Amino acid sequence: MQTRTVEPRSIDGLNEIIAFVQDPDGYQIELIEILANLI
């Protein structure tokens, strides 16, 4: 398994994804914006 350095921004995005899984309706729009920023 390879590991790679991730920027803090990516870690914040991961936390938002976790929150999205826990409460999809509340975070759906915000998650879409985060994914758009990662592109």
Short mmCIF file of C-alpha atoms in Angstrom, two decimals:
data_model
loop_
_atom_site.label_atom_id
_atom_site.label_comp_id
_atom_site.label_asym_id
_atom_site.label_seq_id
_atom_site.Cartn_x
_atom_site.Cartn_y
_atom_site.Cartn_z
CA MET A 1 0.00 0.00 0.00
CA GLN A 2 1.45 3.30 -1.08
CA THR A 3 1.15 6.45 0.98
CA ARG A 4 1.32 9.97 -0.32
CA THR A 5 1.41 13.38 1.25
CA VAL A 6 -1.93 15.13 1.37
CA GLU A 7 -2.47 18.82 1.90
CA PRO A 8 -4.50 19.95 4.95
CA ARG A 9 -7.15 21.13 2.48
CA SER A 10 -7.62 17.54 1.35
CA ILE A 11 -7.95 16.36 4.96
CA ASP A 12 -10.66 18.98 5.55
CA GLY A 13 -12.44 17.69 2.48
CA LEU A 14 -12.28 14.17 3.88
CA ASN A 15 -13.88 15.34 7.11
CA GLU A 16 -16.68 16.93 5.09
CA ILE A 17 -17.19 13.67 3.21
CA ILE A 18 -17.48 11.82 6.53
CA ALA A 19 -20.04 14.38 7.69
CA PHE A 20 -21.85 13.95 4.36
CA VAL A 21 -22.13 10.22 4.94
CA GLN A 22 -23.57 10.86 8.40
CA ASP A 23 -26.02 13.55 7.21
CA PRO A 24 -26.33 13.53 3.40
CA ASP A 25 -29.19 16.01 3.13
CA GLY A 26 -27.43 18.69 5.17
CA TYR A 27 -24.04 18.44 3.46
CA GLN A 28 -24.90 17.52 -0.12
CA ILE A 29 -24.53 21.01 -1.61
CA GLU A 30 -21.39 21.74 0.40
CA LEU A 31 -19.83 18.44 -0.67
CA ILE A 32 -20.50 19.22 -4.33
CA GLU A 33 -18.71 22.55 -3.90
CA ILE A 34 -15.72 20.81 -2.28
CA LEU A 35 -15.51 18.24 -5.06
CA ALA A 36 -15.65 21.05 -7.61
CA ASN A 37 -12.71 22.73 -5.88
CA LEU A 38 -10.65 19.54 -6.05
CA ILE A 39 -10.91 19.39 -9.84
#
